[in-house]
XYZ file of C-alpha atoms in Angstrom:
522
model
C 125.918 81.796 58.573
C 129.081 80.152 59.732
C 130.410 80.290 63.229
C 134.207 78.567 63.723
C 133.951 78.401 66.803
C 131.287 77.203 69.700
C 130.270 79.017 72.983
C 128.391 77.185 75.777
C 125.129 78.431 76.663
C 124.278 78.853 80.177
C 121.649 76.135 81.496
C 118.987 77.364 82.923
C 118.208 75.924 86.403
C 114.810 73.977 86.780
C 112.319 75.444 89.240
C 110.069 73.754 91.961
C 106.839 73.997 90.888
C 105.330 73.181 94.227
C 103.853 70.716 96.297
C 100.977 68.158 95.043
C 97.411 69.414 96.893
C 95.005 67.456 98.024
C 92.320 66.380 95.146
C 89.208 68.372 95.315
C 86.262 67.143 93.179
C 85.688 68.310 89.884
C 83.744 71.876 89.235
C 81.486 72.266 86.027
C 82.157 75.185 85.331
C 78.746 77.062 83.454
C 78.898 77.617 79.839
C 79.874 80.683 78.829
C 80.756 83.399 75.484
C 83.576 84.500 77.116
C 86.595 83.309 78.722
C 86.208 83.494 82.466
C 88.995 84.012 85.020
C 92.278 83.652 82.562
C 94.425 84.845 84.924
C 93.533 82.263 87.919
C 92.853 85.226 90.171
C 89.321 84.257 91.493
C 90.219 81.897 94.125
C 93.628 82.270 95.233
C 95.988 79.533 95.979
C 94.994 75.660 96.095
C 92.308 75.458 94.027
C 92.326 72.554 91.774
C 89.326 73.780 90.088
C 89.861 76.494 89.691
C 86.498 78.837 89.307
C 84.910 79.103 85.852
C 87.391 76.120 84.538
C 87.098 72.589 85.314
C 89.729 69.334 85.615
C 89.397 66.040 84.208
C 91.601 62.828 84.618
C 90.725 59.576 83.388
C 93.284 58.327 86.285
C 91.293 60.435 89.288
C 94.690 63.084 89.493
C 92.630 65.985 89.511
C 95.289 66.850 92.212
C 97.644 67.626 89.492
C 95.760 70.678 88.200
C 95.884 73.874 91.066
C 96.469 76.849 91.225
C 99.013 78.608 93.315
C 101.101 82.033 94.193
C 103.207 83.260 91.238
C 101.256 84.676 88.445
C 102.711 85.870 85.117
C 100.504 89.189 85.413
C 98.393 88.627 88.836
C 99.211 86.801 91.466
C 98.422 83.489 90.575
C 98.507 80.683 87.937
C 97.688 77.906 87.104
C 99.939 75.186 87.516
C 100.438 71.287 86.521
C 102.371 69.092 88.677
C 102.443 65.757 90.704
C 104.823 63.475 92.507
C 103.597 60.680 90.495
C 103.585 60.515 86.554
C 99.868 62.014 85.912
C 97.532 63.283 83.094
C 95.340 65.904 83.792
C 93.361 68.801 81.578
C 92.053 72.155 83.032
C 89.575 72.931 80.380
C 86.533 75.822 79.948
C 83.649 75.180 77.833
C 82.265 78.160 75.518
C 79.406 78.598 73.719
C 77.166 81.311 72.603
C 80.424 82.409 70.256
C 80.270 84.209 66.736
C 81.382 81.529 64.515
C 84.459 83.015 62.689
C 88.294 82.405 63.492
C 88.964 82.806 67.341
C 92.758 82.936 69.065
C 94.073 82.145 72.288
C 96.916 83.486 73.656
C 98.411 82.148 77.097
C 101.351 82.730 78.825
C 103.262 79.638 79.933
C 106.898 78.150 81.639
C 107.571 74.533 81.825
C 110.428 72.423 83.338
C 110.120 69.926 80.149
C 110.244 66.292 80.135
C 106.827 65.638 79.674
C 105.470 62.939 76.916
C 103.208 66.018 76.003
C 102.125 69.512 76.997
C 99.854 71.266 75.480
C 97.162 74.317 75.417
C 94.357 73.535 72.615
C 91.211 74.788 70.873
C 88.692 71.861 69.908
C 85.259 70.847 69.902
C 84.788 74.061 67.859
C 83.347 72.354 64.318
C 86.941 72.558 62.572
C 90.104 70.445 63.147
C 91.189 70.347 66.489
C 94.362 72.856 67.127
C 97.198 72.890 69.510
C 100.285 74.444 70.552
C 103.077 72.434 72.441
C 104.158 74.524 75.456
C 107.945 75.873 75.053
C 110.600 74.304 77.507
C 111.030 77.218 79.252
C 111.738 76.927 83.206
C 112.879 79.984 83.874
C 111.122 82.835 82.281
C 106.978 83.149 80.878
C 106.521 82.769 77.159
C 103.411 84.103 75.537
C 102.090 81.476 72.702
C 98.977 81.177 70.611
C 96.730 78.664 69.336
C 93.736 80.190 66.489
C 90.784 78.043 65.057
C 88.567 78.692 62.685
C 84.987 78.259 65.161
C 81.889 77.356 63.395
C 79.491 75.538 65.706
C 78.990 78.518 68.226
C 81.102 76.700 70.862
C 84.301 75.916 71.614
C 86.777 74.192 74.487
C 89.821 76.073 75.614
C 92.252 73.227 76.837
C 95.515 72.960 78.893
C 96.503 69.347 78.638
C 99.913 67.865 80.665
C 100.723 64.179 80.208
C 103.474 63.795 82.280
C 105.920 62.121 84.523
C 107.200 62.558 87.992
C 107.857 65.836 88.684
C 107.259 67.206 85.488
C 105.490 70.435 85.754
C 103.779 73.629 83.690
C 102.858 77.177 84.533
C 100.006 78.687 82.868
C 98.588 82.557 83.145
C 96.873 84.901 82.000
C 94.799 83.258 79.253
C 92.470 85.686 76.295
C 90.350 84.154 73.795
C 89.945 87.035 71.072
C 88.367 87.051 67.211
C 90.910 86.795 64.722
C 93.657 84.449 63.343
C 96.965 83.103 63.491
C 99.463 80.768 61.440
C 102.473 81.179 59.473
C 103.362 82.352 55.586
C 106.884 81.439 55.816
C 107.596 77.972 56.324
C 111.350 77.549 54.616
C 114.213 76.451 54.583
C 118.212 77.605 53.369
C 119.551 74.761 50.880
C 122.177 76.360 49.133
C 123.909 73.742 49.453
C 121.838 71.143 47.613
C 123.208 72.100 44.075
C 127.092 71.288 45.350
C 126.286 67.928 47.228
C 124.019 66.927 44.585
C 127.056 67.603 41.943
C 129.042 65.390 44.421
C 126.965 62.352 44.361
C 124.937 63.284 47.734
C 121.608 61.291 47.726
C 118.022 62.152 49.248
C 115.154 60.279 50.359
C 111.921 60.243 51.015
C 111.560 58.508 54.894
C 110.605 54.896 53.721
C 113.807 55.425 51.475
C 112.916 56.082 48.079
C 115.373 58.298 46.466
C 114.032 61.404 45.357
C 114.221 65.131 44.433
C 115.259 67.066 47.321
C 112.930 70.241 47.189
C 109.981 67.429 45.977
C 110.835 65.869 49.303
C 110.975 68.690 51.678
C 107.816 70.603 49.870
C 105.715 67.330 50.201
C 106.455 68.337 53.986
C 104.835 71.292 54.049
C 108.041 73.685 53.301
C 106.643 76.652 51.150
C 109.996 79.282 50.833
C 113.343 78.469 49.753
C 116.109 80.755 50.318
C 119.233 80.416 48.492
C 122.631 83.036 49.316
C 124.581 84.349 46.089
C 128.198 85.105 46.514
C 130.244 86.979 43.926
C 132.490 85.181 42.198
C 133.059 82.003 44.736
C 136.116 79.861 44.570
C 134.005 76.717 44.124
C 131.553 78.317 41.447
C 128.115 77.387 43.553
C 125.888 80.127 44.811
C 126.769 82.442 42.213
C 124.483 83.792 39.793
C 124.111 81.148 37.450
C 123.906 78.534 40.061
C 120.944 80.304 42.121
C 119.173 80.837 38.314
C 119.305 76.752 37.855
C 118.036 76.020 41.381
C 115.159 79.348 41.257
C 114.109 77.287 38.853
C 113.247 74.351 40.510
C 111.995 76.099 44.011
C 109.129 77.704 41.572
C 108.735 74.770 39.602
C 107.725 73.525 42.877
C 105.003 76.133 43.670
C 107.550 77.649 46.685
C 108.536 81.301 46.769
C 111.841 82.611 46.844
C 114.259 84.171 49.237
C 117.547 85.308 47.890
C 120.685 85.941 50.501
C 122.935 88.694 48.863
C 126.269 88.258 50.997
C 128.364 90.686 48.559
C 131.637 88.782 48.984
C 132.816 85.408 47.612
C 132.366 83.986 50.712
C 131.014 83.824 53.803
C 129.674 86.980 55.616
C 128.703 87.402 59.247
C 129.096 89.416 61.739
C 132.752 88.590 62.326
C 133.479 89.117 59.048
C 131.985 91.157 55.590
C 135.239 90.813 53.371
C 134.504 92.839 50.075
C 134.609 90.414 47.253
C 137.891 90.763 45.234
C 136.675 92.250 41.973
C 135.872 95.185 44.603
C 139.190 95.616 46.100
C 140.256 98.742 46.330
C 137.193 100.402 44.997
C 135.967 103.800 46.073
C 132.886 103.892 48.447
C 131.333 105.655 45.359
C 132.352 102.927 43.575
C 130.729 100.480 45.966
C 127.320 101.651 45.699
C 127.300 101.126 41.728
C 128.967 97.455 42.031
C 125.885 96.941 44.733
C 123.367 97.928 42.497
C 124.614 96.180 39.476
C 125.278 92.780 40.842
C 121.981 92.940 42.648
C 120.025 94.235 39.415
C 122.134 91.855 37.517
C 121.232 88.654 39.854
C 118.049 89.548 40.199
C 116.557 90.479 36.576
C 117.803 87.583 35.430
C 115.463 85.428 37.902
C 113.014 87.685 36.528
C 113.371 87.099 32.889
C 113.253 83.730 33.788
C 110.291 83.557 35.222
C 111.465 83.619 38.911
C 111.406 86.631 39.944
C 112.450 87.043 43.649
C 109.760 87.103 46.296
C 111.774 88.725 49.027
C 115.474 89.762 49.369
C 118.379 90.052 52.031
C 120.145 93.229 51.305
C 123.576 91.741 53.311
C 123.717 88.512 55.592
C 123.633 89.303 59.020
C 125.259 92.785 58.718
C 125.206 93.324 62.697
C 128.411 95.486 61.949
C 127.805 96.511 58.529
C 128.848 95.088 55.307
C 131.644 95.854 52.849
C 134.427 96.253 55.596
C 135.647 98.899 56.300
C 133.436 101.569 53.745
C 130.403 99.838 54.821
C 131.118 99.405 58.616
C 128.931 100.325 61.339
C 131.464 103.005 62.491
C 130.310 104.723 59.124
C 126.484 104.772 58.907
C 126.201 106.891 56.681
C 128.036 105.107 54.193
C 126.094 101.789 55.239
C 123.002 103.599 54.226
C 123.792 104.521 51.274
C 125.302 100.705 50.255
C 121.922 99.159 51.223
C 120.053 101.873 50.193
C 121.639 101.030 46.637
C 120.458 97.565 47.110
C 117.381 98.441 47.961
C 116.829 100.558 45.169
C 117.757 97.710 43.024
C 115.529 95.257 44.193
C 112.862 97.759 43.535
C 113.551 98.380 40.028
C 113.462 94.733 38.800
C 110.585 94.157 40.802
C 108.467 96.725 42.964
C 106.932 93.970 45.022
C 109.613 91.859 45.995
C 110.245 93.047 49.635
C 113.618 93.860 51.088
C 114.848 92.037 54.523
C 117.854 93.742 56.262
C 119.180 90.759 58.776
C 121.226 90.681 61.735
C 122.248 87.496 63.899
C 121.364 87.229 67.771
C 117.520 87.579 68.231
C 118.025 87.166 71.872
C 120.067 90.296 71.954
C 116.887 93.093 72.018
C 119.586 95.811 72.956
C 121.775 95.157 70.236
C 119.076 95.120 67.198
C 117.127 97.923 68.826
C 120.720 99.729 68.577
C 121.121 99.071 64.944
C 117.510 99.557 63.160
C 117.029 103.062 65.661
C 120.092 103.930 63.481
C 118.958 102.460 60.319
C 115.836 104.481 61.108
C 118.439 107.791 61.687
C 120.113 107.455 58.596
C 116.999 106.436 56.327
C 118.031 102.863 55.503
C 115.123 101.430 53.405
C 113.720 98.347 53.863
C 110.457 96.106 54.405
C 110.861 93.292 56.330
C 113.293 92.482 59.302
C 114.950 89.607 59.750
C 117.243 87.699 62.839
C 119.547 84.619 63.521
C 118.605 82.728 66.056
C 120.377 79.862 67.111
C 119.185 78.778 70.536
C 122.449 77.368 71.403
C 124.296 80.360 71.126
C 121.815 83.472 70.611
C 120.257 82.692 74.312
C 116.445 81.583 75.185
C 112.795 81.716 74.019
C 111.905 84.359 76.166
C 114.739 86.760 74.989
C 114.151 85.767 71.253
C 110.010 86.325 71.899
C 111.223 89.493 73.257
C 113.515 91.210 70.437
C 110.560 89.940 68.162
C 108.377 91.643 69.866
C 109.627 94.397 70.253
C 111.258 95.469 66.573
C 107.869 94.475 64.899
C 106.020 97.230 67.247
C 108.758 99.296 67.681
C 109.442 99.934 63.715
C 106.013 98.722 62.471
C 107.658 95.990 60.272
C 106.655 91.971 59.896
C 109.617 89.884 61.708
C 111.223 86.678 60.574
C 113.567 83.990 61.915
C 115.946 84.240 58.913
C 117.873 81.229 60.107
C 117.888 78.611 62.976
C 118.754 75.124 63.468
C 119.072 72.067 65.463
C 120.704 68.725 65.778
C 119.585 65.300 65.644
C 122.652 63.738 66.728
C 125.913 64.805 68.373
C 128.186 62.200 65.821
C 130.009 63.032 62.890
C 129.340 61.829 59.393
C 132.853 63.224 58.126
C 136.265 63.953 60.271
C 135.278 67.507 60.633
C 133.747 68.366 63.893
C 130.082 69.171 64.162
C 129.735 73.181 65.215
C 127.288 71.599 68.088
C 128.533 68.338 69.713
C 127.806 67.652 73.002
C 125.382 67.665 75.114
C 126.345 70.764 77.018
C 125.873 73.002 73.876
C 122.270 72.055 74.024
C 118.859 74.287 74.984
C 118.190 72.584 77.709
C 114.906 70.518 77.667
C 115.690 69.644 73.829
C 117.939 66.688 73.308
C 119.835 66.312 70.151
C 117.932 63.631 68.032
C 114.955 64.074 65.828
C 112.106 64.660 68.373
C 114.333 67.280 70.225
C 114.916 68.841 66.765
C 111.059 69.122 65.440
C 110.367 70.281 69.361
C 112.639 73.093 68.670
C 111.560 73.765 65.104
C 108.035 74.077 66.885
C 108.719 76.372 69.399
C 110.463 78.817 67.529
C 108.063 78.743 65.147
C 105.452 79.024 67.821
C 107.100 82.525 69.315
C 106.824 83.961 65.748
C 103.308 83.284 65.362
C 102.380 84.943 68.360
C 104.043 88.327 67.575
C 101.093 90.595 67.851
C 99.351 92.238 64.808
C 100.073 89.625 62.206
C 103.811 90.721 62.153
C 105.347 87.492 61.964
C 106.105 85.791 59.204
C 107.650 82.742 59.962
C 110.857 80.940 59.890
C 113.574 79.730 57.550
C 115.565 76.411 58.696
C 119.754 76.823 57.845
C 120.569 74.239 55.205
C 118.172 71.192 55.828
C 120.296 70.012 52.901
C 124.005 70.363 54.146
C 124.264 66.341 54.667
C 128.047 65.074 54.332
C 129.052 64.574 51.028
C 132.690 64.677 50.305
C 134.086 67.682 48.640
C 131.194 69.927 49.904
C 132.395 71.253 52.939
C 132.153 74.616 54.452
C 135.330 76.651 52.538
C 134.639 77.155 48.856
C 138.454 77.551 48.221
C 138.976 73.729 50.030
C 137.523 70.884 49.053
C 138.830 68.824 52.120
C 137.362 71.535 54.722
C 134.547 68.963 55.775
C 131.027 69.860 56.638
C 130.306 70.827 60.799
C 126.481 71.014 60.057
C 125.634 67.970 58.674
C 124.390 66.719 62.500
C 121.798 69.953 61.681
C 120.205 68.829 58.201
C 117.395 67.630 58.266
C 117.784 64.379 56.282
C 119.625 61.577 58.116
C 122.972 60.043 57.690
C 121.353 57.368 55.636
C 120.132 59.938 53.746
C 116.683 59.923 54.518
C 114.245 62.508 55.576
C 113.908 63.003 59.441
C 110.617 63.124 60.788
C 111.482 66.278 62.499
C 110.422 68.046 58.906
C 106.622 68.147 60.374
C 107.660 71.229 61.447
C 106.765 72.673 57.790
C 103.389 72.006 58.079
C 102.987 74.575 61.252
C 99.451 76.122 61.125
């Protein structure tokens, strides 16, 4: 991923969530094995208890809980909201259940701003479990929460401690058997090897310097993914570089993701220049130098010992790869270059699955476009995975759903194969960040490392709920890429300066940000 160049992304205009009703006394609502009256449908509008749930606030704002016109499905939801800051909780009791792992699934909007908002599973005999609600004013978001239940009971919660103004949406609420959670929980740091060449430093967060893959897998991080170019002017993230740091991922207990970009630089979907030692070789040609390098990169991970868990056959190839042979405007040929790939991952190693990725998640037409031809032509692969930067790729609801609908559509798991977010707008070198002001931001997350794990979060939280298991999780884009001198984004130019060191996720003092709790998403 590199973009040289920023667009603005359209704000989305908050909506009024409506007026404040007058407090009605609290409803206990009768125990129950099933959820009763998820989609706030039973009483109509005004109800600020409503039937089968009930409303508690310490501060007497039962007020702040009602329902009103406006449903995600029906015709009415639930909604939080009060002219004064308030907490309030809407919350149904269960019991009677099969003990066993239990999900909830809601659909929710939120105008943001709260200190939290939240829908939650607990008093059900295991560690309580929540999901924050998305900021999201403008279109419903479906997200999940799953705990393991084994007292028989359970309490389905929607919790809003808020200020002023600050309001939620909630609809259409299910409470099924089963479970949720992520497998993937990575991170990009090709980079690492470079900067740590250069002299850059990491720390833990009290400021102990450390090991940087110790420091991000005592977060919780589980996958690394590392990108391979060809013969690269700098010599990093080549083949002997990725062997040294594959060594240290697994040494680590993580899995590993490697990024074949076949070039010896960067490839995206502005640009898939064939690296030079294939200039001016035949499409036939082509195929054999894609099997070869991949075989050759890959077998020797595995006669290492690290043999590649999964694979990117091309970096977000959204118009093919290996300009022109391997453009889009040739699918044919395209198939039969990742085909080749494919078939070369599978030799090494039959169970190391193959990703094909494309940037812009929020862009359903566009993927649906490409992987109905990939289907056409027979391109082979596992796993599918998108870019998606919220600041540029558009919102939530679009990425939830493209998710959604290329994990049903073509029966494959889903992945966020890259995303990001800053903690600051500031430079820590005289290049200028990719993302610096405030009007390149999603709005409801503010640069700085709360708005960063919040994002981190809710991606994260619109992969989980892809339906049937199907996704996998989510890899952040070079948590390492701090600002070390000489490591900056052009291989071929050691003064080119680093626009994505506002993104990492270790501070400009070097240390880790607490916005790396992300990792340990259920």
């Amino acid at each position: 991923m590199f973009h040289p160049r920023r667009t603005l992304r359209a704000l989305l205009l908050p909506l009024v969530a409506g007026l404040a009703l007058t407090a009605l006394p609290a409803q206990t609502a009768q125990a129950a094995a099933t959820l009763g009256n998820g989609g706030f449908e039973s009483d109509g509008t005004g109800t600020a208890t409503p039937s089968g749930w009930s409303t508690y606030s310490a501060a007497g704002q039962n007020s702040a809980s009602f329902t009103e016109s406006g449903g995600h499905g029906g015709s009415y939801r639930l909604t939080h909201w009060a002219s004064t800051a308030y907490k309030v909780e809407t919350y149904q009791y269960l019991s009677g259940l099969t003990n066993g792992y239990h999900t909830l699934t809601a659909w929710v909007r939120s105008g943001g701003g709260q200190n939290s908002a939240y829908i939650a599973l607990k008093n059900c005999g295991s560690s309580e479990q929540r999901t924050d609600l998305p900021v999201s004013a403008g279109s419903w978001v479906r997200i999940v929460t799953s705990v393991n239940v084994t007292n028989n009971q359970c309490t389905i919660s929607i919790n809003s401690d808020a200020k002023a103004g600050n309001w939620i949406n909630v609809d259409d609420l299910t409470f099924t058997s089963g479970s949720t959670g992520l497998s993937v929980k990575g991170s990009d740091i090709s980079s690492l090897a470079k900067s740590e060449a250069l002299g850059g430093v990491y720390r833990t967060s009290s400021g102990t310097a450390g090991d940087a893959v110790t420091i991000l897998k005592n977060a919780g991080m589980n996958y690394a993914r590392l990108k391979v170019w060809v013969n690269p002017a700098d010599g990093y993230n080549n083949k002997t570089r990725v062997l040294a740091m594959a060594k240290r991922v697994k040494a680590a207990g993580m899995k590993l993701l490697v990024d074949f970009h076949y070039s010896d630089t960067w490839a995206d979907p502005g640009k898939q220049t064939k690296p030079s030692a294939w200039s001016g070789h035949s499409y036939s040609q082509l195929k054999t130098d894609v099997y070869n390098h991949t075989y050759d990169v890959l077998n020797a991970l595995k006669a290492q010992g690290t043999t590649a868990d999964m694979v990117q056959v091309g970096n977000e190839i959204n118009g093919g790869m290996l300009w022109s042979e391997g453009s889009t405007d040739n699918w044919s040929q395209l198939a039969g270059l990742l085909n080749s790939g494919y078939s070369a991952v599978k030799a090494v190693s039959s169970g190391t699955q193959v990703a094909l990725h494309l940037a812009n998640a929020g862009d359903d037409a566009t993927v649906r476009w490409w992987f109905d031809n990939a289907k056409t032509y027979g391109i082979n692969h596992d796993v599918i995975g998108l870019s998606y930067y919220g600041y540029w790729h558009g919102s939530l609801a679009a990425a939830q759903t493209t998710l959604d609908d290329v994990a049903s559509r073509y029966a494959k798991p889903v992945f966020i194969a890259e995303t990001a977010y800053p903690f600051r707008l500031d430079s820590d070198d005289s290049l200028t960040n990719q993302i610096d002001t405030t009007g390149e931001l999603v709005s409801g997350y503010p640069a700085g490392a709360a708005g960063q794990l919040a994002w981190m979060n809710a991606v994260a939280n619109i992969v989980e709920a892809v339906p049937n298991g199907r996704g996998l999780g989510v890899f952040y884009w070079e948590a390492t890429w701090t600002a070390v001198s000489g490591n900056g984004w052009d291989p071929a130019d050691a003064t080119s300066g680093n626009g994505w060191e506002n993104q990492a996720l270790f501070g400009y003092d070097d240390k880790a940000l607490s916005s790396m709790a992300w990792f340990s998403h259920r």
